[in-house]
């Protein structure tokens, strides 16, 4: 076994600290002997939406000598001015279409590096805007997450400093966004070591958007995401989590729940090389190499190009038994500046994943066993590996032939993501940005609980295997290595997407006009075949399902941000969200669509059936921001949203046979809608920031179906609506230089309301609804506490996330089980060389995830027997009268155990940097 319960994680941590401390002391000694008197100012310039302002002119003026140094912001809005003498400075920023921003009173000591982020406000060209010191405050610079003064809805900007210093090098974006109020992520195989799922405001993955550099990405069968198959932490330079539907210009399949905007790594003006080696618990290894070219020219041309390349390889045994995984990934980001007004950007990223036992769901019996007083039993299939432990350590049986054979569980996923972006300024405030893109997801999976058989005997009519009464795959075995029936699954899911985003905007004295379009087309091929893993994965003739489908998304939008008063911004707009489906079903074994026979037909049945459908909705939005003081604003928002329907709305949800003909094609369901209202405030004081909001969301939940007893047609209908409402806040306090305290919290009330409508069908669908019951997987509250210290090359961080009580439904809306509150505590110790030598920015990172080694249950799928009520006089079944008992076959999910990582990043930079 790769993982032994007796392995001491704590002793591993002590060895890691013992190895790290000499390196920390050595690098501290080297830093004390390095001398460099040149000071530096760097930072980012953004617009009122927090988006990067490209090609802005940044001037740093010495207040005593009036000498000035000037530079321009790059494609990510970043700038850097170096080799400044000690003294008092003023920074001025100018950009076409924006008012000039000036920040004075900046004092630089010899060799000091000052971070200065500036935001440009739309105004006339001649108007000057003085930036209050409270906006660019010490607290806002130290905040790991927070909003900005000009925001029109609840937003959390997660800083690159937080990502690089206070998250694991193995982390995916799900782990990064846990810091946001109301959000939490579940990862059962360890941070970044498997498919994690993020929940936010009671919305599961699939009810909110995720995009990369403004391009939405999601599955075609449902708008969900694969956290470890796209965009690892090595590619992420920052995250803007918009905790709202956004405005009309917020594109994507389902932004009503919020939008997680992932941002690529920033390009720098100087050449930089980084090599990182990471080792962690569960034999986790990460190797990463990153190259930033700085500005350079081609074939003697001016320095108009910039290039960033990253490659990494990650391997791990994982927390769960035999859930080994491997990931290779590489990305390339290139920028070319045709002129000061036109910039071309290209990105390409490729990932290849391999894992074992992916999708394995251990049962309550296998993980928890049969504790005293349990109301369930562990007999039959549930007795296999009983009480093996929460990380599914199957060591209760000494015979390896009775362990789960991971060789019969394979998961292989290559992905790629590419885009080309062109941004140009025409003059008089007109901008055009166009991004054509493509990406691919290709999942080939084989999974089974198969066990190689070396001996078969029969005792009293009951078959035994190696003396143990366990049937591999729960089927009869007729000879060594060959099962009589298929007991595995050959699964395939592949799609390729092509799309484009375009935005035309014009900034004037009146405000900002924006109009644009998001369009996307995709082709998907999916199937699942019953297969025999003990016989060279021989597939059955008929699948559980097999289908190809073509989908299209089309969202034109227009909005205008106008300024009726100096301190008031109002934005009104609308978008048209349209989706189209064309699904080709193949006949299957009855799991999905069956034999495709027409009514009364028993022979000569068609082998395929095609369905098409369209869904559309007009989605208006209105928001405002009022600046009470330069460092204090309030906002309000009302917005609507929809969601792209999952492909299974075209499943017939019927089990046909020769005796039960196919019920006919379905009627497409209505489009889901949502409405959100929220208000909030943002305050930025010198040593204190506060972002607070209150929200109310009414959402039409996902689809269900029933067979019409008269027409035998499958009818899809919207399940009961839900209302989620609550309050959130996040704050950063800086009591003294270098030390900061971060706090956030949320309190929510989420419950089902309204009636269910299944068209012409009568009771119970139009009269009965589970009003007042709590929405599953919605915690009553969440809290995060964080303390950081940053200074003299040290970055120390301690963060604790608590998730409150949740309810669980068992196929209906009756809250049959609860998930108790749980929390995860992480700690980080980093040291960075800052001696402006060739080894500048070399860093040692030591991190601990789940420091207290908690093993709480984080999710639960109930699998007990269900009963339901048949409506008298009909064949309709009341879907809201089901009862589900706690059972040994339930599938709980637990927190992965405590893990440590030690990471060393070697930096190689030009001298006198």
CSV table of C-alpha atoms in Angstrom, one decimal, residues 250-435:
chain,number,residue,atom,x,y,z
A,250,UNK,CA,-21.1,40.4,-18.3
A,251,UNK,CA,-21.1,37.4,-20.7
A,252,UNK,CA,-21.3,33.7,-20.1
A,253,UNK,CA,-23.7,30.8,-19.8
A,254,UNK,CA,-24.8,31.5,-16.2
A,255,UNK,CA,-23.5,34.7,-14.7
A,256,UNK,CA,-26.6,35.2,-12.5
A,257,UNK,CA,-24.9,33.4,-9.6
A,258,UNK,CA,-21.6,35.4,-10.0
A,259,UNK,CA,-18.5,35.4,-12.1
A,260,UNK,CA,-15.0,34.2,-11.3
A,261,UNK,CA,-12.7,36.1,-13.6
A,262,UNK,CA,-9.3,34.4,-13.8
A,263,UNK,CA,-6.5,36.6,-15.1
A,264,UNK,CA,-3.4,35.5,-16.8
A,265,UNK,CA,0.1,36.2,-15.4
A,266,UNK,CA,1.2,39.8,-15.8
A,267,UNK,CA,3.9,40.5,-18.4
A,268,UNK,CA,7.0,42.5,-17.1
A,269,UNK,CA,9.3,44.9,-18.8
A,270,UNK,CA,12.4,43.0,-17.6
A,271,UNK,CA,13.7,39.6,-18.4
A,272,UNK,CA,13.1,37.1,-15.6
A,273,UNK,CA,13.6,33.3,-15.2
A,274,UNK,CA,12.1,31.2,-12.4
A,275,UNK,CA,12.6,27.5,-11.6
A,276,UNK,CA,10.5,26.0,-8.8
A,277,UNK,CA,10.8,22.6,-7.1
A,278,UNK,CA,8.1,21.5,-4.7
A,279,UNK,CA,7.7,18.4,-2.5
A,280,UNK,CA,4.8,17.6,-0.3
A,281,UNK,CA,2.8,15.1,1.7
A,282,UNK,CA,1.6,11.9,-0.2
A,283,UNK,CA,4.8,12.0,-2.3
A,284,UNK,CA,3.6,15.1,-4.1
A,285,UNK,CA,6.1,16.6,-6.5
A,286,UNK,CA,5.8,19.7,-8.6
A,287,UNK,CA,8.5,21.0,-11.1
A,288,UNK,CA,7.8,24.4,-12.7
A,289,UNK,CA,9.9,26.6,-15.0
A,290,UNK,CA,8.8,30.1,-16.0
A,291,UNK,CA,10.4,32.6,-18.4
A,292,UNK,CA,9.4,36.2,-18.8
A,293,UNK,CA,11.3,37.7,-21.8
A,294,UNK,CA,10.8,41.4,-20.9
A,295,UNK,CA,10.4,43.7,-23.8
A,296,UNK,CA,12.3,42.7,-26.9
A,297,UNK,CA,12.5,43.4,-30.6
A,298,UNK,CA,12.5,41.0,-33.6
A,299,UNK,CA,15.2,41.2,-36.2
A,300,UNK,CA,16.5,44.5,-35.1
A,301,UNK,CA,13.1,46.1,-34.8
A,302,UNK,CA,12.1,48.2,-31.7
A,303,UNK,CA,11.2,46.4,-28.5
A,304,UNK,CA,7.5,45.8,-29.1
A,305,UNK,CA,7.3,42.1,-28.1
A,306,UNK,CA,6.8,40.4,-24.7
A,307,UNK,CA,6.7,36.7,-24.0
A,308,UNK,CA,5.8,34.6,-21.0
A,309,UNK,CA,6.3,30.8,-21.0
A,310,UNK,CA,5.5,28.3,-18.2
A,311,UNK,CA,5.9,24.6,-18.0
A,312,UNK,CA,5.2,22.3,-15.1
A,313,UNK,CA,4.9,18.7,-14.1
A,314,UNK,CA,3.0,17.5,-11.0
A,315,UNK,CA,2.8,13.9,-9.7
A,316,UNK,CA,1.1,12.7,-6.5
A,317,UNK,CA,-0.1,9.6,-4.8
A,318,UNK,CA,-3.0,11.6,-3.4
A,319,UNK,CA,-4.8,11.4,-0.1
A,320,UNK,CA,-7.2,8.7,-1.2
A,321,UNK,CA,-5.9,5.2,-1.7
A,322,UNK,CA,-4.6,4.5,-5.2
A,323,UNK,CA,-5.9,7.8,-6.5
A,324,UNK,CA,-2.5,8.6,-8.0
A,325,UNK,CA,-2.4,11.4,-10.5
A,326,UNK,CA,-0.1,13.1,-12.9
A,327,UNK,CA,-0.4,16.4,-14.7
A,328,UNK,CA,1.8,18.0,-17.4
A,329,UNK,CA,1.1,21.5,-18.5
A,330,UNK,CA,2.5,24.3,-20.5
A,331,UNK,CA,1.4,27.8,-21.4
A,332,UNK,CA,2.5,30.7,-23.6
A,333,UNK,CA,1.4,34.3,-23.5
A,334,UNK,CA,2.7,36.7,-26.2
A,335,UNK,CA,2.1,40.4,-26.7
A,336,UNK,CA,3.0,42.6,-29.7
A,337,UNK,CA,2.5,46.3,-29.7
A,338,UNK,CA,1.8,47.5,-33.2
A,339,UNK,CA,1.6,51.1,-32.0
A,340,UNK,CA,0.8,52.9,-28.8
A,341,UNK,CA,-2.8,52.4,-29.7
A,342,UNK,CA,-2.9,48.8,-30.9
A,343,UNK,CA,-1.9,45.7,-29.0
A,344,UNK,CA,-2.1,42.1,-30.0
A,345,UNK,CA,-2.1,39.3,-27.4
A,346,UNK,CA,-2.0,35.6,-27.9
A,347,UNK,CA,-2.4,32.8,-25.3
A,348,UNK,CA,-2.0,29.0,-25.6
A,349,UNK,CA,-2.2,26.5,-22.8
A,350,UNK,CA,-2.1,22.7,-22.9
A,351,UNK,CA,-2.8,20.2,-20.0
A,352,UNK,CA,-2.5,16.4,-19.9
A,353,UNK,CA,-3.9,14.5,-16.9
A,354,UNK,CA,-3.7,10.9,-15.9
A,355,UNK,CA,-5.2,9.4,-12.7
A,356,UNK,CA,-6.5,6.2,-11.2
A,357,UNK,CA,-9.9,5.6,-9.4
A,358,UNK,CA,-11.2,8.9,-10.6
A,359,UNK,CA,-14.9,9.2,-9.8
A,360,UNK,CA,-14.7,6.5,-7.0
A,361,UNK,CA,-17.3,7.2,-4.4
A,362,UNK,CA,-16.7,5.1,-1.2
A,363,UNK,CA,-19.8,4.3,0.8
A,364,UNK,CA,-20.7,5.1,4.4
A,365,UNK,CA,-20.0,1.5,5.3
A,366,UNK,CA,-16.5,1.6,3.6
A,367,UNK,CA,-15.4,4.8,5.2
A,368,UNK,CA,-17.2,5.0,8.6
A,369,UNK,CA,-18.0,1.3,9.2
A,370,UNK,CA,-20.8,0.4,11.5
A,371,UNK,CA,-20.5,2.5,14.7
A,372,UNK,CA,-22.5,1.8,17.8
A,373,UNK,CA,-26.1,2.8,17.5
A,374,UNK,CA,-26.1,3.0,13.7
A,375,UNK,CA,-29.5,2.8,12.0
A,376,UNK,CA,-28.1,1.2,8.9
A,377,UNK,CA,-26.5,-2.2,8.1
A,378,UNK,CA,-23.4,-3.2,6.2
A,379,UNK,CA,-24.3,-6.4,4.5
A,380,UNK,CA,-23.9,-7.8,1.0
A,381,UNK,CA,-22.1,-5.4,-1.3
A,382,UNK,CA,-21.8,-2.9,1.5
A,383,UNK,CA,-19.7,-5.2,3.5
A,384,UNK,CA,-16.7,-5.0,1.1
A,385,UNK,CA,-13.8,-3.1,2.8
A,386,UNK,CA,-16.1,-2.2,5.7
A,387,UNK,CA,-14.5,0.4,8.0
A,388,UNK,CA,-11.6,1.1,5.8
A,389,UNK,CA,-11.3,4.7,6.8
A,390,UNK,CA,-12.2,8.2,5.5
A,391,UNK,CA,-9.4,8.2,3.0
A,392,UNK,CA,-10.5,4.7,1.9
A,393,UNK,CA,-7.5,2.9,3.2
A,394,UNK,CA,-8.4,-0.7,2.3
A,395,UNK,CA,-6.1,-2.5,4.7
A,396,UNK,CA,-8.6,-4.4,6.7
A,397,UNK,CA,-7.9,-7.6,4.7
A,398,UNK,CA,-4.5,-9.1,4.4
A,399,UNK,CA,-5.1,-10.6,1.0
A,400,UNK,CA,-4.1,-8.2,-1.8
A,401,UNK,CA,-6.3,-10.0,-4.2
A,402,UNK,CA,-9.3,-8.6,-2.3
A,403,UNK,CA,-8.1,-5.0,-2.5
A,404,UNK,CA,-9.5,-2.6,-5.1
A,405,UNK,CA,-7.3,-3.1,-8.1
A,406,UNK,CA,-6.5,0.4,-9.3
A,407,UNK,CA,-5.3,-0.9,-12.7
A,408,UNK,CA,-9.0,-1.3,-13.6
A,409,UNK,CA,-9.6,2.5,-13.1
A,410,UNK,CA,-8.0,4.9,-15.5
A,411,UNK,CA,-8.7,8.5,-16.3
A,412,UNK,CA,-6.9,10.3,-19.1
A,413,UNK,CA,-7.8,13.9,-20.0
A,414,UNK,CA,-5.9,16.2,-22.4
A,415,UNK,CA,-7.1,19.7,-22.8
A,416,UNK,CA,-6.0,22.8,-24.6
A,417,UNK,CA,-7.1,26.5,-24.6
A,418,UNK,CA,-6.1,29.2,-27.1
A,419,UNK,CA,-7.1,32.8,-27.9
A,420,UNK,CA,-5.9,35.8,-29.9
A,421,UNK,CA,-6.9,39.2,-28.6
A,422,UNK,CA,-6.7,42.5,-30.5
A,423,UNK,CA,-7.3,45.8,-28.7
A,424,UNK,CA,-7.1,49.1,-30.5
A,425,UNK,CA,-8.0,52.8,-29.8
A,426,UNK,CA,-9.4,54.8,-32.7
A,427,UNK,CA,-9.3,58.2,-31.1
A,428,UNK,CA,-12.0,60.3,-29.4
A,429,UNK,CA,-12.3,57.6,-26.7
A,430,UNK,CA,-13.3,54.7,-29.1
A,431,UNK,CA,-11.9,51.3,-28.2
A,432,UNK,CA,-12.4,47.9,-29.9
A,433,UNK,CA,-11.4,44.6,-28.4
A,434,UNK,CA,-11.9,41.3,-30.2
A,435,UNK,CA,-10.9,37.8,-28.9
